[in-house]
Amino acid sequence: EAQVTQNPRYLITVTGKKLTVTCSQNMNHEYMSWYRQDPGLGLRQIYYSMNVEVTDKGDVPEGYKVSRKEKRNFPLILESPSPNQTSLYFCASSSLIKTGETQYFGPGTRLLVL
Amino acid sequence: RKEVEQDPGPFNVPEGATVAFNCTYSNSASQSFFWYRQDCRKEPKLLMSVYSSGNEDGRFTAQLNRASQYISLLIRDSKLSDSATYLCVVIGSNDYKLSFGAGTTVTVRA
């Protein structure tokens, strides 16, 4: 089954404690991206990657890091989480040619930073 | 100004009604446009692409107005299952950044 998986699905942490949210896709997609969704603001792109070792900033990259060492994985790293990073996070992937048309989203990760 | 703006609604309509709403975008060079559907904070799913000539998919019609820089979605014969938040997505011409609107909430009542 074609899918995007994220782990963990729910996470409560404290300010400053480094965390990683994993994202994996099994569709051999070149394009992967991370979004955060906050009430009234919609989805905002954090980082995206067009292929292995190729990443670029989205609209809200501050406080986040990503890496793309393998095609299927695109982890999101919060080196020092802060309460304003409390949000719902989605990972997505697509073929590069049809970047918007066929964005497949993961189920989301709800993060609470205390 | 936000890159993509939508009327948040909610649009409360009875079953069988027609509902329509727009999404405006600020970058005149934007090339690709889409409508996604999101149910209750679950993952968004592609509803339909928006083509320059307008397009239909069953009860859903999407249109693009480049001169006024907006896209629209019309839902005919609304069903209870159409209740969701509809997200407008725009892709610029020079990059692969996706810009999402904040969403328009539609509630269809029996």
Coordinates of C-alpha atoms in Angstrom, one line a residue:
Chain A
E1 CA 0.0 0.0 0.0
A2 CA 1.3 3.4 -1.0
Q3 CA 1.7 5.5 2.1
V4 CA 3.5 8.1 4.1
T5 CA 4.2 7.3 7.7
Q6 CA 5.1 9.6 10.5
N7 CA 6.3 8.8 14.0
P8 CA 5.4 9.6 16.6
R9 CA 1.8 10.5 16.1
Y10 CA 1.6 12.3 19.4
L11 CA 4.4 13.8 21.5
I12 CA 4.6 15.9 24.6
T13 CA 8.0 17.3 25.5
V14 CA 9.6 20.1 27.4
T15 CA 11.4 23.2 26.2
G16 CA 14.9 22.6 25.0
K17 CA 14.8 18.8 24.7
K18 CA 15.9 17.8 21.2
L19 CA 13.4 15.7 19.3
T20 CA 13.1 14.1 15.9
V21 CA 9.9 13.3 14.0
T22 CA 10.4 10.7 11.3
C23 CA 8.8 10.6 7.9
S24 CA 9.0 7.7 5.5
Q25 CA 7.4 7.1 2.1
N26 CA 7.3 3.9 0.0
M27 CA 6.4 5.4 -3.4
N28 CA 9.9 6.3 -4.6
H29 CA 9.0 10.0 -4.6
E30 CA 11.7 12.6 -5.2
Y31 CA 9.8 15.4 -3.5
M32 CA 9.2 15.5 0.3
S33 CA 8.2 18.3 2.5
W34 CA 7.2 19.2 6.1
Y35 CA 4.3 21.5 7.1
R36 CA 2.9 22.8 10.3
Q37 CA -0.7 23.6 10.7
D38 CA -2.0 26.1 13.2
P39 CA -5.5 27.4 13.7
G40 CA -6.3 30.3 11.4
L41 CA -3.0 30.0 9.6
G42 CA -3.4 26.9 7.5
L43 CA -0.6 24.8 6.5
R44 CA 2.8 26.4 6.3
Q45 CA 5.7 24.8 4.6
I46 CA 8.8 24.4 6.8
Y47 CA 11.3 22.7 4.5
Y48 CA 11.2 20.7 1.3
S49 CA 13.5 18.4 -0.5
M50 CA 13.6 17.7 -4.2
N51 CA 15.9 14.7 -3.9
V52 CA 18.6 13.1 -1.8
E53 CA 20.9 15.7 -0.2
V54 CA 18.8 18.5 -1.8
T55 CA 16.8 20.5 0.7
D56 CA 15.5 24.1 0.8
K57 CA 13.7 26.3 3.2
G58 CA 10.0 26.8 3.1
D59 CA 8.1 29.7 4.7
V60 CA 8.8 29.0 8.3
P61 CA 12.1 27.2 8.7
E62 CA 13.4 28.8 11.9
G63 CA 13.9 26.4 14.7
Y64 CA 13.8 23.3 12.5
K65 CA 16.4 21.2 10.7
V66 CA 15.9 18.4 8.1
S67 CA 18.1 15.9 6.3
R68 CA 17.6 13.8 3.2
K69 CA 20.2 11.0 3.3
E70 CA 17.9 8.5 1.7
K71 CA 15.1 8.9 -0.8
R72 CA 12.4 7.4 1.4
N73 CA 13.2 9.3 4.6
F74 CA 12.9 12.9 5.6
P75 CA 13.2 13.5 9.3
L76 CA 12.3 16.8 11.0
I77 CA 14.6 17.8 13.8
L78 CA 13.8 20.3 16.6
E79 CA 17.2 20.9 18.2
S80 CA 15.7 23.1 21.0
P81 CA 11.9 23.0 21.0
S82 CA 10.0 26.0 22.3
P83 CA 6.3 26.3 23.1
N84 CA 5.6 28.3 19.9
Q85 CA 6.5 25.1 18.0
T86 CA 3.4 23.4 19.5
S87 CA 1.5 22.4 16.4
L88 CA 0.2 19.7 14.1
Y89 CA 2.9 18.6 11.7
F90 CA 2.4 16.9 8.4
C91 CA 4.9 15.3 6.1
A92 CA 4.1 14.9 2.5
S93 CA 5.7 13.4 -0.7
S94 CA 5.1 13.5 -4.4
S95 CA 6.7 12.8 -7.7
L96 CA 8.8 15.9 -8.7
I97 CA 6.9 16.5 -11.9
K98 CA 3.5 16.7 -10.2
T99 CA 4.5 18.3 -7.0
G100 CA 1.2 19.8 -6.1
E101 CA -1.2 17.5 -7.8
T102 CA -0.2 14.4 -6.1
Q103 CA 0.9 15.4 -2.7
Y104 CA 0.5 12.4 -0.4
F105 CA 0.3 13.4 3.3
G106 CA 1.2 11.4 6.3
P107 CA -1.3 11.2 9.2
G108 CA 0.1 14.0 11.2
T109 CA 2.1 14.4 14.4
R110 CA 0.6 16.4 17.2
L111 CA 3.4 18.1 19.2
L112 CA 3.0 19.9 22.5
V113 CA 6.0 21.7 23.9
L114 CA 5.7 22.7 27.6
Chain B
R1 CA -0.4 40.3 2.7
K2 CA -0.7 36.5 2.7
E3 CA 0.2 34.7 -0.4
V4 CA -3.1 32.8 -0.5
E5 CA -6.2 33.9 1.2
Q6 CA -9.5 32.2 1.7
D7 CA -12.8 33.1 3.4
P8 CA -12.7 30.9 6.5
G9 CA -16.5 30.5 6.5
P10 CA -18.1 28.5 7.9
F11 CA -20.6 28.0 5.1
N12 CA -23.6 26.2 6.6
V13 CA -25.8 24.9 3.8
P14 CA -28.7 22.4 3.6
E15 CA -28.3 19.1 1.8
G16 CA -28.9 19.6 -1.9
A17 CA -27.8 23.2 -1.9
T18 CA -25.1 24.8 -4.0
V19 CA -22.2 26.4 -2.3
A20 CA -19.3 28.3 -3.8
F21 CA -16.2 30.1 -2.4
N22 CA -13.1 31.7 -3.7
C23 CA -9.4 31.8 -3.0
T24 CA -7.2 34.7 -3.9
Y25 CA -3.5 34.6 -4.5
S26 CA -0.9 37.4 -4.6
N27 CA 1.8 36.1 -6.9
S28 CA 0.7 36.8 -10.5
A29 CA 3.4 34.4 -11.7
S30 CA 1.8 31.4 -10.0
Q31 CA 1.3 28.5 -12.3
S32 CA -0.4 25.6 -10.6
F33 CA -3.6 25.6 -8.5
F34 CA -5.3 22.9 -6.6
W35 CA -8.1 22.3 -4.1
Y36 CA -7.5 19.9 -1.2
R37 CA -10.0 18.6 1.3
Q38 CA -9.2 18.2 5.0
D39 CA -11.5 16.4 7.4
C40 CA -11.3 17.3 11.1
R41 CA -7.5 17.9 11.4
K42 CA -6.7 14.7 9.4
E43 CA -4.3 14.8 6.5
P44 CA -5.3 16.9 3.5
K45 CA -6.2 15.0 0.3
L46 CA -6.3 16.2 -3.2
L47 CA -9.8 17.1 -4.4
M48 CA -9.0 18.4 -7.8
S49 CA -6.6 20.4 -9.9
V50 CA -7.7 23.8 -11.3
Y51 CA -7.1 24.3 -15.0
S52 CA -7.1 27.5 -16.9
S53 CA -10.2 26.5 -18.8
G54 CA -12.0 25.4 -15.7
N55 CA -12.8 21.8 -14.9
E56 CA -15.5 19.6 -13.4
D57 CA -15.4 16.5 -11.4
G58 CA -18.9 15.2 -10.7
R59 CA -20.6 17.8 -8.4
F60 CA -17.4 19.9 -8.1
T61 CA -16.4 22.7 -10.4
A62 CA -13.2 24.6 -10.2
Q63 CA -12.3 27.7 -12.1
L64 CA -9.3 30.0 -12.4
N65 CA -9.5 33.7 -13.0
R66 CA -5.9 34.9 -13.7
A67 CA -6.9 38.5 -14.3
S68 CA -8.3 38.9 -10.9
Q69 CA -6.0 36.3 -9.3
Y70 CA -8.5 34.0 -7.8
I71 CA -9.7 30.4 -8.0
S72 CA -13.1 29.2 -7.1
L73 CA -14.8 25.9 -6.1
L74 CA -18.4 25.2 -6.5
I75 CA -20.2 22.3 -5.0
R76 CA -23.6 21.3 -6.4
D77 CA -26.2 19.1 -4.8
S78 CA -24.3 19.2 -1.4
K79 CA -24.1 16.0 0.5
L80 CA -23.6 15.5 4.3
S81 CA -20.2 13.9 3.4
D82 CA -19.1 17.2 1.8
S83 CA -18.7 18.7 5.2
A84 CA -15.0 19.5 5.5
T85 CA -12.4 22.2 5.2
Y86 CA -11.3 23.0 1.7
L87 CA -7.8 24.2 1.2
C88 CA -6.6 26.2 -1.7
V89 CA -3.0 25.4 -2.9
V90 CA -0.9 27.5 -5.2
I91 CA 2.6 26.7 -6.6
G92 CA 4.8 29.5 -7.9
S93 CA 6.4 29.3 -11.3
N94 CA 10.0 29.2 -10.2
D95 CA 10.1 26.9 -7.3
Y96 CA 8.5 23.9 -5.7
K97 CA 7.1 25.8 -2.7
L98 CA 3.5 25.1 -2.0
S99 CA 1.4 27.9 -0.5
F100 CA -1.8 26.8 1.3
G101 CA -4.7 28.9 2.2
A102 CA -6.0 28.7 5.7
G103 CA -9.1 26.8 4.5
T104 CA -12.8 27.3 4.0
T105 CA -15.1 25.3 6.3
V106 CA -18.3 23.9 4.8
T107 CA -20.9 22.3 6.9
V108 CA -23.8 20.5 5.2
R109 CA -26.8 19.9 7.4
A110 CA -29.7 17.5 6.9

